């Protein structure tokens, strides 16, 4: 069951400049940064609020580390902006399988590693009214299901 | 002070079809619908989770009621997808003035009426790394500040 808005993923050309904008303008500070080589991005997570499922909602800033990464290609085509949205669940495996069974394209056979030790998968935007949609089980939630 | 992700605004061509997708696929139900004549949109609010500032996070579906509305023009250019993001604050007036003082373009002179009796304003996407950004004070928060 999807129980929160986990994050909004925003593609940017320079992670430090964009993080500085969010800190200066809104007071949102970077909690965590990492490189996800598989995704070809550098990420900064800005924690915005806690959620009533025991999790939290973040802004995730994404800077491509390779032009041929998915985010790099998207940025070249669209410019900076909202790249995807993510819903949190205790059971990304079960929920993504149930959604796949409805005929929606799930991009990975099995969930992969996301920010801060999470497990993630993506749904095809053309099957989701134009929205690239991620499902996330946070590290703290893993092992809490089933 | 901005204390939550209030909502993600998603432009769609048909509100009922898109709301049915969100209900069927994710289990998110419509809490509220309304027409905002000033904005030229029909809106559906899907409550996703509560937030630790006492508010909540929503998906907001937006269907233009006029082709020449801002959302109508955006949809004609971009197709369905994420139109804006919104942060919640107890003081949209003070926060938007402070942001204006930093040289960021605030689109309204004074906050206007948003969904469910909220007061809202928008920041120019070109000043926000490509993200049309809304600031919201929910109806329940009005009068709680200052």
PDB file of C-alpha atoms in Angstrom:
ATOM      1  CA  UNK A   1       0.000   0.000   0.000  1.00  0.00           C
ATOM      2  CA  UNK A   2       1.324   3.426  -0.929  1.00  0.00           C
ATOM      3  CA  UNK A   3       1.261   5.557   2.203  1.00  0.00           C
ATOM      4  CA  UNK A   4       3.133   8.801   1.454  1.00  0.00           C
ATOM      5  CA  UNK A   5       4.599  11.160  -1.085  1.00  0.00           C
ATOM      6  CA  UNK A   6       8.202  10.039  -0.599  1.00  0.00           C
ATOM      7  CA  UNK A   7       9.890  12.602  -2.804  1.00  0.00           C
ATOM      8  CA  UNK A   8       9.781  14.857  -5.831  1.00  0.00           C
ATOM      9  CA  UNK A   9      12.767  14.270  -8.124  1.00  0.00           C
ATOM     10  CA  UNK A  10      14.082  17.443  -9.792  1.00  0.00           C
ATOM     11  CA  UNK A  11      16.700  17.352 -12.563  1.00  0.00           C
ATOM     12  CA  UNK A  12      19.315  20.114 -12.478  1.00  0.00           C
ATOM     13  CA  UNK A  13      22.546  20.960 -14.253  1.00  0.00           C
ATOM     14  CA  UNK A  14      24.533  21.749 -11.102  1.00  0.00           C
ATOM     15  CA  UNK A  15      23.735  20.102  -7.778  1.00  0.00           C
ATOM     16  CA  UNK A  16      25.532  22.628  -5.558  1.00  0.00           C
ATOM     17  CA  UNK A  17      23.984  25.690  -7.216  1.00  0.00           C
ATOM     18  CA  UNK A  18      20.506  24.194  -7.035  1.00  0.00           C
ATOM     19  CA  UNK A  19      20.902  23.012  -3.439  1.00  0.00           C
ATOM     20  CA  UNK A  20      22.104  26.527  -2.528  1.00  0.00           C
ATOM     21  CA  UNK A  21      18.945  27.959  -4.139  1.00  0.00           C
ATOM     22  CA  UNK A  22      16.706  25.663  -2.061  1.00  0.00           C
ATOM     23  CA  UNK A  23      18.581  26.535   1.151  1.00  0.00           C
ATOM     24  CA  UNK A  24      18.646  30.292   0.545  1.00  0.00           C
ATOM     25  CA  UNK A  25      15.080  30.609  -0.755  1.00  0.00           C
ATOM     26  CA  UNK A  26      13.167  28.095   1.338  1.00  0.00           C
ATOM     27  CA  UNK A  27      15.480  27.096   4.184  1.00  0.00           C
ATOM     28  CA  UNK A  28      15.630  23.458   3.035  1.00  0.00           C
ATOM     29  CA  UNK A  29      19.009  21.905   3.867  1.00  0.00           C
ATOM     30  CA  UNK A  30      20.747  18.925   2.275  1.00  0.00           C
ATOM     31  CA  UNK A  31      20.459  15.878   4.535  1.00  0.00           C
ATOM     32  CA  UNK A  32      22.394  13.458   2.337  1.00  0.00           C
ATOM     33  CA  UNK A  33      24.255  13.277  -0.967  1.00  0.00           C
ATOM     34  CA  UNK A  34      25.397  10.269  -2.961  1.00  0.00           C
ATOM     35  CA  UNK A  35      26.322   9.095  -6.432  1.00  0.00           C
ATOM     36  CA  UNK A  36      24.169   6.357  -7.946  1.00  0.00           C
ATOM     37  CA  UNK A  37      26.433   4.962 -10.668  1.00  0.00           C
ATOM     38  CA  UNK A  38      23.728   2.639 -12.002  1.00  0.00           C
ATOM     39  CA  UNK A  39      21.351   5.576 -12.531  1.00  0.00           C
ATOM     40  CA  UNK A  40      24.179   7.861 -13.665  1.00  0.00           C
ATOM     41  CA  UNK A  41      23.273  10.650 -11.235  1.00  0.00           C
ATOM     42  CA  UNK A  42      24.530  12.591  -8.270  1.00  0.00           C
ATOM     43  CA  UNK A  43      21.705  13.113  -5.777  1.00  0.00           C
ATOM     44  CA  UNK A  44      21.006  15.471  -2.897  1.00  0.00           C
ATOM     45  CA  UNK A  45      18.137  14.709  -0.517  1.00  0.00           C
ATOM     46  CA  UNK A  46      16.440  17.652   1.234  1.00  0.00           C
ATOM     47  CA  UNK A  47      14.116  16.515   4.012  1.00  0.00           C
ATOM     48  CA  UNK A  48      10.941  18.633   4.038  1.00  0.00           C
ATOM     49  CA  UNK A  49       8.610  16.987   6.577  1.00  0.00           C
ATOM     50  CA  UNK A  50       7.763  13.829   8.452  1.00  0.00           C
ATOM     51  CA  UNK A  51       4.759  11.763   7.356  1.00  0.00           C
ATOM     52  CA  UNK A  52       2.120   9.927   9.378  1.00  0.00           C
ATOM     53  CA  UNK A  53       3.280   6.507   8.165  1.00  0.00           C
ATOM     54  CA  UNK A  54       6.545   7.044  10.097  1.00  0.00           C
ATOM     55  CA  UNK A  55       8.482   8.140   7.008  1.00  0.00           C
ATOM     56  CA  UNK A  56       9.342  11.498   5.481  1.00  0.00           C
ATOM     57  CA  UNK A  57       8.954  13.550   2.315  1.00  0.00           C
ATOM     58  CA  UNK A  58      11.992  14.877   0.464  1.00  0.00           C
ATOM     59  CA  UNK A  59      13.021  16.991  -2.466  1.00  0.00           C
ATOM     60  CA  UNK A  60      15.563  14.972  -4.441  1.00  0.00           C
ATOM     61  CA  UNK A  61      17.911  16.971  -6.660  1.00  0.00           C
ATOM     62  CA  UNK A  62      19.465  14.997  -9.528  1.00  0.00           C
ATOM     63  CA  UNK A  63      22.530  15.993 -11.539  1.00  0.00           C
ATOM     64  CA  UNK A  64      23.563  13.628 -14.328  1.00  0.00           C
ATOM     65  CA  UNK A  65      27.138  12.338 -14.138  1.00  0.00           C
ATOM     66  CA  UNK A  66      26.955  11.063 -17.728  1.00  0.00           C
ATOM     67  CA  UNK A  67      25.255  12.759 -20.679  1.00  0.00           C
ATOM     68  CA  UNK A  68      23.940   9.368 -21.837  1.00  0.00           C
ATOM     69  CA  UNK A  69      22.219   8.619 -18.511  1.00  0.00           C
ATOM     70  CA  UNK A  70      18.411   8.714 -18.445  1.00  0.00           C
ATOM     71  CA  UNK A  71      18.439  11.965 -16.475  1.00  0.00           C
ATOM     72  CA  UNK A  72      21.149  13.439 -18.736  1.00  0.00           C
ATOM     73  CA  UNK A  73      19.077  12.783 -21.840  1.00  0.00           C
ATOM     74  CA  UNK A  74      15.932  14.075 -20.157  1.00  0.00           C
ATOM     75  CA  UNK A  75      17.724  17.279 -19.101  1.00  0.00           C
ATOM     76  CA  UNK A  76      19.092  17.847 -22.615  1.00  0.00           C
ATOM     77  CA  UNK A  77      15.562  17.582 -23.992  1.00  0.00           C
ATOM     78  CA  UNK A  78      13.522  19.353 -21.297  1.00  0.00           C
ATOM     79  CA  UNK A  79      15.849  21.597 -19.321  1.00  0.00           C
ATOM     80  CA  UNK A  80      15.762  21.776 -15.543  1.00  0.00           C
ATOM     81  CA  UNK A  81      12.498  20.789 -13.858  1.00  0.00           C
ATOM     82  CA  UNK A  82      10.465  18.048 -12.196  1.00  0.00           C
ATOM     83  CA  UNK A  83      11.712  14.686 -13.490  1.00  0.00           C
ATOM     84  CA  UNK A  84       9.605  12.234 -11.453  1.00  0.00           C
ATOM     85  CA  UNK A  85       7.458  11.773  -8.368  1.00  0.00           C
ATOM     86  CA  UNK A  86       7.756   8.961  -5.831  1.00  0.00           C
ATOM     87  CA  UNK A  87       5.296   7.266  -3.511  1.00  0.00           C
ATOM     88  CA  UNK A  88       6.450   5.393  -0.409  1.00  0.00           C
ATOM     89  CA  UNK A  89       5.349   1.871   0.508  1.00  0.00           C
ATOM     90  CA  UNK A  90       6.478  -0.809   2.972  1.00  0.00           C
ATOM     91  CA  UNK A  91       6.336  -3.358   0.128  1.00  0.00           C
ATOM     92  CA  UNK A  92       7.752  -2.135  -3.170  1.00  0.00           C
ATOM     93  CA  UNK A  93       7.988  -5.724  -4.433  1.00  0.00           C
ATOM     94  CA  UNK A  94       4.357  -6.617  -3.818  1.00  0.00           C
ATOM     95  CA  UNK A  95       2.946  -3.266  -4.887  1.00  0.00           C
ATOM     96  CA  UNK A  96       4.945  -3.119  -8.115  1.00  0.00           C
ATOM     97  CA  UNK A  97       3.914  -6.683  -8.989  1.00  0.00           C
ATOM     98  CA  UNK A  98       0.244  -5.855  -8.378  1.00  0.00           C
ATOM     99  CA  UNK A  99       0.585  -2.779 -10.602  1.00  0.00           C
ATOM    100  CA  UNK A 100       2.370  -4.805 -13.297  1.00  0.00           C
ATOM    101  CA  UNK A 101      -0.547  -7.249 -13.185  1.00  0.00           C
ATOM    102  CA  UNK A 102      -2.839  -4.349 -14.114  1.00  0.00           C
ATOM    103  CA  UNK A 103      -0.901  -3.988 -17.381  1.00  0.00           C
ATOM    104  CA  UNK A 104       1.199  -0.986 -16.398  1.00  0.00           C
ATOM    105  CA  UNK A 105       4.821  -1.193 -17.492  1.00  0.00           C
ATOM    106  CA  UNK A 106       7.194  -1.514 -14.513  1.00  0.00           C
ATOM    107  CA  UNK A 107      10.684  -0.561 -15.701  1.00  0.00           C
ATOM    108  CA  UNK A 108      12.738  -3.041 -13.630  1.00  0.00           C
ATOM    109  CA  UNK A 109      12.270  -6.794 -13.240  1.00  0.00           C
ATOM    110  CA  UNK A 110      13.222  -6.431  -9.575  1.00  0.00           C
ATOM    111  CA  UNK A 111      13.492  -3.263  -7.442  1.00  0.00           C
ATOM    112  CA  UNK A 112      16.948  -1.673  -7.446  1.00  0.00           C
ATOM    113  CA  UNK A 113      18.941   0.443  -5.026  1.00  0.00           C
ATOM    114  CA  UNK A 114      17.771   4.043  -4.558  1.00  0.00           C
ATOM    115  CA  UNK A 115      18.766   6.938  -2.304  1.00  0.00           C
ATOM    116  CA  UNK A 116      19.818   6.246   1.271  1.00  0.00           C
ATOM    117  CA  UNK A 117      19.600   2.476   0.965  1.00  0.00           C
ATOM    118  CA  UNK A 118      16.028   2.444  -0.324  1.00  0.00           C
ATOM    119  CA  UNK A 119      14.649  -0.064  -2.838  1.00  0.00           C
ATOM    120  CA  UNK A 120      12.947   1.459  -5.848  1.00  0.00           C
ATOM    121  CA  UNK A 121      11.253   0.837  -9.145  1.00  0.00           C
ATOM    122  CA  UNK A 122       9.663   3.052 -11.791  1.00  0.00           C
ATOM    123  CA  UNK A 123       6.404   2.966 -13.737  1.00  0.00           C
ATOM    124  CA  UNK A 124       6.358   3.994 -17.399  1.00  0.00           C
ATOM    125  CA  UNK A 125       5.143   7.601 -17.721  1.00  0.00           C
ATOM    126  CA  UNK A 126       3.053   6.768 -20.801  1.00  0.00           C
ATOM    127  CA  UNK A 127       1.030   4.359 -18.634  1.00  0.00           C
ATOM    128  CA  UNK A 128       0.679   6.977 -15.856  1.00  0.00           C
ATOM    129  CA  UNK A 129      -0.836  10.026 -17.591  1.00  0.00           C
ATOM    130  CA  UNK A 130       2.576  11.509 -18.415  1.00  0.00           C
ATOM    131  CA  UNK A 131       4.118  11.185 -14.951  1.00  0.00           C
ATOM    132  CA  UNK A 132       7.270   9.123 -14.427  1.00  0.00           C
ATOM    133  CA  UNK A 133       6.300   7.505 -11.121  1.00  0.00           C
ATOM    134  CA  UNK A 134       8.658   5.814  -8.682  1.00  0.00           C
ATOM    135  CA  UNK A 135       7.738   3.422  -5.883  1.00  0.00           C
ATOM    136  CA  UNK A 136      10.070   3.411  -2.859  1.00  0.00           C
ATOM    137  CA  UNK A 137      10.593   1.320   0.227  1.00  0.00           C
ATOM    138  CA  UNK A 138      12.847   3.298   2.554  1.00  0.00           C
ATOM    139  CA  UNK A 139      15.777   1.524   4.238  1.00  0.00           C
ATOM    140  CA  UNK A 140      14.007   1.810   7.624  1.00  0.00           C
ATOM    141  CA  UNK A 141      10.921   0.052   6.195  1.00  0.00           C
ATOM    142  CA  UNK A 142      12.733  -2.950   4.768  1.00  0.00           C
ATOM    143  CA  UNK A 143      11.946  -6.137   6.626  1.00  0.00           C
ATOM    144  CA  UNK A 144       8.855  -4.558   8.175  1.00  0.00           C
ATOM    145  CA  UNK A 145       6.570  -6.155   5.614  1.00  0.00           C
ATOM    146  CA  UNK A 146       5.299  -9.748   5.505  1.00  0.00           C
TER     147      UNK A 146
ATOM    148  CA  UNK B   1       8.504  28.984   7.123  1.00  0.00           C
ATOM    149  CA  UNK B   2       7.745  26.233   4.643  1.00  0.00           C
ATOM    150  CA  UNK B   3       6.948  23.094   6.602  1.00  0.00           C
ATOM    151  CA  UNK B   4       5.610  20.493   4.165  1.00  0.00           C
ATOM    152  CA  UNK B   5       5.179  19.320   0.618  1.00  0.00           C
ATOM    153  CA  UNK B   6       1.550  20.408   0.306  1.00  0.00           C
ATOM    154  CA  UNK B   7       0.829  18.936  -3.100  1.00  0.00           C
ATOM    155  CA  UNK B   8       2.026  17.965  -6.545  1.00  0.00           C
ATOM    156  CA  UNK B   9      -0.102  19.534  -9.286  1.00  0.00           C
ATOM    157  CA  UNK B  10      -0.624  17.292 -12.313  1.00  0.00           C
ATOM    158  CA  UNK B  11      -2.219  18.562 -15.535  1.00  0.00           C
ATOM    159  CA  UNK B  12      -4.544  16.132 -17.302  1.00  0.00           C
ATOM    160  CA  UNK B  13      -6.974  16.212 -20.202  1.00  0.00           C
ATOM    161  CA  UNK B  14      -9.818  14.438 -18.377  1.00  0.00           C
ATOM    162  CA  UNK B  15     -10.218  14.681 -14.618  1.00  0.00           C
ATOM    163  CA  UNK B  16     -12.473  11.638 -14.175  1.00  0.00           C
ATOM    164  CA  UNK B  17     -10.289   9.310 -16.255  1.00  0.00           C
ATOM    165  CA  UNK B  18      -7.147  10.410 -14.449  1.00  0.00           C
ATOM    166  CA  UNK B  19      -8.736  10.210 -10.997  1.00  0.00           C
ATOM    167  CA  UNK B  20      -9.946   6.701 -11.864  1.00  0.00           C
ATOM    168  CA  UNK B  21      -6.359   5.758 -12.803  1.00  0.00           C
ATOM    169  CA  UNK B  22      -5.051   6.974  -9.427  1.00  0.00           C
ATOM    170  CA  UNK B  23      -7.795   5.112  -7.546  1.00  0.00           C
ATOM    171  CA  UNK B  24      -7.422   1.849  -9.479  1.00  0.00           C
ATOM    172  CA  UNK B  25      -3.622   1.796  -9.585  1.00  0.00           C
ATOM    173  CA  UNK B  26      -2.626   3.248  -6.227  1.00  0.00           C
ATOM    174  CA  UNK B  27      -5.780   3.268  -4.104  1.00  0.00           C
ATOM    175  CA  UNK B  28      -5.788   7.081  -3.822  1.00  0.00           C
ATOM    176  CA  UNK B  29      -9.342   8.428  -3.600  1.00  0.00           C
ATOM    177  CA  UNK B  30     -10.664  11.879  -4.446  1.00  0.00           C
ATOM    178  CA  UNK B  31     -11.309  13.864  -1.258  1.00  0.00           C
ATOM    179  CA  UNK B  32     -12.582  17.031  -2.919  1.00  0.00           C
ATOM    180  CA  UNK B  33     -13.317  18.548  -6.322  1.00  0.00           C
ATOM    181  CA  UNK B  34     -13.960  22.137  -7.313  1.00  0.00           C
ATOM    182  CA  UNK B  35     -13.793  24.560 -10.208  1.00  0.00           C
ATOM    183  CA  UNK B  36     -11.442  27.516  -9.846  1.00  0.00           C
ATOM    184  CA  UNK B  37     -12.802  29.969 -12.421  1.00  0.00           C
ATOM    185  CA  UNK B  38      -9.971  32.444 -11.895  1.00  0.00           C
ATOM    186  CA  UNK B  39      -7.371  29.764 -12.678  1.00  0.00           C
ATOM    187  CA  UNK B  40      -9.534  28.245 -15.401  1.00  0.00           C
ATOM    188  CA  UNK B  41      -9.283  24.696 -14.010  1.00  0.00           C
ATOM    189  CA  UNK B  42     -11.294  21.884 -12.529  1.00  0.00           C
ATOM    190  CA  UNK B  43      -9.395  20.315  -9.645  1.00  0.00           C
ATOM    191  CA  UNK B  44      -9.482  17.015  -7.774  1.00  0.00           C
ATOM    192  CA  UNK B  45      -7.577  16.663  -4.505  1.00  0.00           C
ATOM    193  CA  UNK B  46      -6.347  13.177  -3.522  1.00  0.00           C
ATOM    194  CA  UNK B  47      -5.103  13.062   0.077  1.00  0.00           C
ATOM    195  CA  UNK B  48      -1.983  10.892   0.326  1.00  0.00           C
ATOM    196  CA  UNK B  49      -0.683  11.338   3.892  1.00  0.00           C
ATOM    197  CA  UNK B  50      -0.690  13.540   6.957  1.00  0.00           C
ATOM    198  CA  UNK B  51       2.382  15.667   7.729  1.00  0.00           C
ATOM    199  CA  UNK B  52       4.134  16.460  11.006  1.00  0.00           C
ATOM    200  CA  UNK B  53       3.192  20.151  10.833  1.00  0.00           C
ATOM    201  CA  UNK B  54      -0.467  19.153  11.273  1.00  0.00           C
ATOM    202  CA  UNK B  55      -1.265  19.400   7.551  1.00  0.00           C
ATOM    203  CA  UNK B  56      -1.369  16.893   4.715  1.00  0.00           C
ATOM    204  CA  UNK B  57       0.122  16.123   1.318  1.00  0.00           C
ATOM    205  CA  UNK B  58      -2.072  15.770  -1.756  1.00  0.00           C
ATOM    206  CA  UNK B  59      -1.970  14.946  -5.413  1.00  0.00           C
ATOM    207  CA  UNK B  60      -3.875  17.703  -7.212  1.00  0.00           C
ATOM    208  CA  UNK B  61      -5.274  16.818 -10.631  1.00  0.00           C
ATOM    209  CA  UNK B  62      -5.945  19.789 -12.910  1.00  0.00           C
ATOM    210  CA  UNK B  63      -8.149  19.808 -15.999  1.00  0.00           C
ATOM    211  CA  UNK B  64      -8.392  23.084 -17.900  1.00  0.00           C
ATOM    212  CA  UNK B  65     -11.909  24.433 -18.388  1.00  0.00           C
ATOM    213  CA  UNK B  66     -10.674  26.928 -20.986  1.00  0.00           C
ATOM    214  CA  UNK B  67      -8.019  26.339 -23.653  1.00  0.00           C
ATOM    215  CA  UNK B  68      -6.606  29.817 -23.010  1.00  0.00           C
ATOM    216  CA  UNK B  69      -6.088  29.186 -19.287  1.00  0.00           C
ATOM    217  CA  UNK B  70      -2.499  28.854 -18.065  1.00  0.00           C
ATOM    218  CA  UNK B  71      -2.956  25.102 -17.534  1.00  0.00           C
ATOM    219  CA  UNK B  72      -4.707  24.743 -20.905  1.00  0.00           C
ATOM    220  CA  UNK B  73      -1.795  26.360 -22.722  1.00  0.00           C
ATOM    221  CA  UNK B  74       0.724  24.342 -20.720  1.00  0.00           C
ATOM    222  CA  UNK B  75      -1.105  21.095 -21.551  1.00  0.00           C
ATOM    223  CA  UNK B  76      -1.253  21.938 -25.268  1.00  0.00           C
ATOM    224  CA  UNK B  77       2.521  22.475 -25.251  1.00  0.00           C
ATOM    225  CA  UNK B  78       3.698  19.720 -22.890  1.00  0.00           C
ATOM    226  CA  UNK B  79       0.996  17.055 -22.732  1.00  0.00           C
ATOM    227  CA  UNK B  80      -0.106  15.484 -19.463  1.00  0.00           C
ATOM    228  CA  UNK B  81       2.373  15.570 -16.598  1.00  0.00           C
ATOM    229  CA  UNK B  82       3.614  17.377 -13.489  1.00  0.00           C
ATOM    230  CA  UNK B  83       2.630  21.044 -13.791  1.00  0.00           C
ATOM    231  CA  UNK B  84       3.820  22.449 -10.430  1.00  0.00           C
ATOM    232  CA  UNK B  85       4.845  21.605  -6.888  1.00  0.00           C
ATOM    233  CA  UNK B  86       3.576  23.311  -3.731  1.00  0.00           C
ATOM    234  CA  UNK B  87       5.056  23.871  -0.291  1.00  0.00           C
ATOM    235  CA  UNK B  88       2.847  24.537   2.732  1.00  0.00           C
ATOM    236  CA  UNK B  89       3.388  27.405   5.183  1.00  0.00           C
ATOM    237  CA  UNK B  90       1.368  29.034   7.961  1.00  0.00           C
ATOM    238  CA  UNK B  91       2.244  32.443   6.454  1.00  0.00           C
ATOM    239  CA  UNK B  92       2.034  32.616   2.671  1.00  0.00           C
ATOM    240  CA  UNK B  93       1.994  36.432   2.819  1.00  0.00           C
ATOM    241  CA  UNK B  94       5.183  36.801   4.846  1.00  0.00           C
ATOM    242  CA  UNK B  95       7.063  33.995   3.135  1.00  0.00           C
ATOM    243  CA  UNK B  96       6.204  35.169  -0.377  1.00  0.00           C
ATOM    244  CA  UNK B  97       7.246  38.744   0.494  1.00  0.00           C
ATOM    245  CA  UNK B  98      10.571  37.519   1.885  1.00  0.00           C
ATOM    246  CA  UNK B  99      11.144  35.500  -1.289  1.00  0.00           C
ATOM    247  CA  UNK B 100      10.202  38.489  -3.453  1.00  0.00           C
ATOM    248  CA  UNK B 101      12.776  40.533  -1.543  1.00  0.00           C
ATOM    249  CA  UNK B 102      15.410  38.040  -2.700  1.00  0.00           C
ATOM    250  CA  UNK B 103      14.651  39.027  -6.300  1.00  0.00           C
ATOM    251  CA  UNK B 104      12.528  36.011  -7.206  1.00  0.00           C
ATOM    252  CA  UNK B 105       9.432  36.843  -9.250  1.00  0.00           C
ATOM    253  CA  UNK B 106       6.216  36.180  -7.289  1.00  0.00           C
ATOM    254  CA  UNK B 107       3.364  35.950  -9.790  1.00  0.00           C
ATOM    255  CA  UNK B 108       0.591  37.631  -7.734  1.00  0.00           C
ATOM    256  CA  UNK B 109       0.692  40.936  -5.845  1.00  0.00           C
ATOM    257  CA  UNK B 110      -1.358  39.303  -3.090  1.00  0.00           C
ATOM    258  CA  UNK B 111      -2.104  35.600  -2.479  1.00  0.00           C
ATOM    259  CA  UNK B 112      -5.281  34.343  -4.159  1.00  0.00           C
ATOM    260  CA  UNK B 113      -7.814  31.625  -3.460  1.00  0.00           C
ATOM    261  CA  UNK B 114      -6.611  28.031  -3.985  1.00  0.00           C
ATOM    262  CA  UNK B 115      -8.089  24.574  -3.409  1.00  0.00           C
ATOM    263  CA  UNK B 116     -10.274  23.957  -0.366  1.00  0.00           C
ATOM    264  CA  UNK B 117     -10.208  27.557   0.818  1.00  0.00           C
ATOM    265  CA  UNK B 118      -6.410  27.837   0.849  1.00  0.00           C
ATOM    266  CA  UNK B 119      -4.463  31.013   0.008  1.00  0.00           C
ATOM    267  CA  UNK B 120      -1.797  30.579  -2.643  1.00  0.00           C
ATOM    268  CA  UNK B 121       0.805  32.274  -4.756  1.00  0.00           C
ATOM    269  CA  UNK B 122       3.305  31.100  -7.377  1.00  0.00           C
ATOM    270  CA  UNK B 123       7.002  31.698  -8.007  1.00  0.00           C
ATOM    271  CA  UNK B 124       8.265  32.083 -11.569  1.00  0.00           C
ATOM    272  CA  UNK B 125       9.756  28.782 -12.793  1.00  0.00           C
ATOM    273  CA  UNK B 126      12.659  30.562 -14.502  1.00  0.00           C
ATOM    274  CA  UNK B 127      13.743  31.863 -11.092  1.00  0.00           C
ATOM    275  CA  UNK B 128      13.348  28.385  -9.509  1.00  0.00           C
ATOM    276  CA  UNK B 129      15.523  26.098 -11.666  1.00  0.00           C
ATOM    277  CA  UNK B 130      12.644  25.260 -14.005  1.00  0.00           C
ATOM    278  CA  UNK B 131      10.062  24.367 -11.357  1.00  0.00           C
ATOM    279  CA  UNK B 132       6.785  26.285 -11.145  1.00  0.00           C
ATOM    280  CA  UNK B 133       6.540  26.512  -7.349  1.00  0.00           C
ATOM    281  CA  UNK B 134       3.434  27.333  -5.349  1.00  0.00           C
ATOM    282  CA  UNK B 135       3.264  28.459  -1.731  1.00  0.00           C
ATOM    283  CA  UNK B 136       0.083  27.522   0.164  1.00  0.00           C
ATOM    284  CA  UNK B 137      -1.512  28.334   3.462  1.00  0.00           C
ATOM    285  CA  UNK B 138      -4.272  25.791   4.067  1.00  0.00           C
ATOM    286  CA  UNK B 139      -7.680  27.010   5.260  1.00  0.00           C
ATOM    287  CA  UNK B 140      -7.081  25.391   8.678  1.00  0.00           C
ATOM    288  CA  UNK B 141      -3.811  27.354   9.061  1.00  0.00           C
ATOM    289  CA  UNK B 142      -5.256  30.770   8.327  1.00  0.00           C
ATOM    290  CA  UNK B 143      -5.283  32.995  11.369  1.00  0.00           C
ATOM    291  CA  UNK B 144      -2.760  30.763  13.136  1.00  0.00           C
ATOM    292  CA  UNK B 145       0.127  33.054  12.222  1.00  0.00           C
ATOM    293  CA  UNK B 146       1.246  36.266  13.849  1.00  0.00           C
TER     294      UNK B 146
END
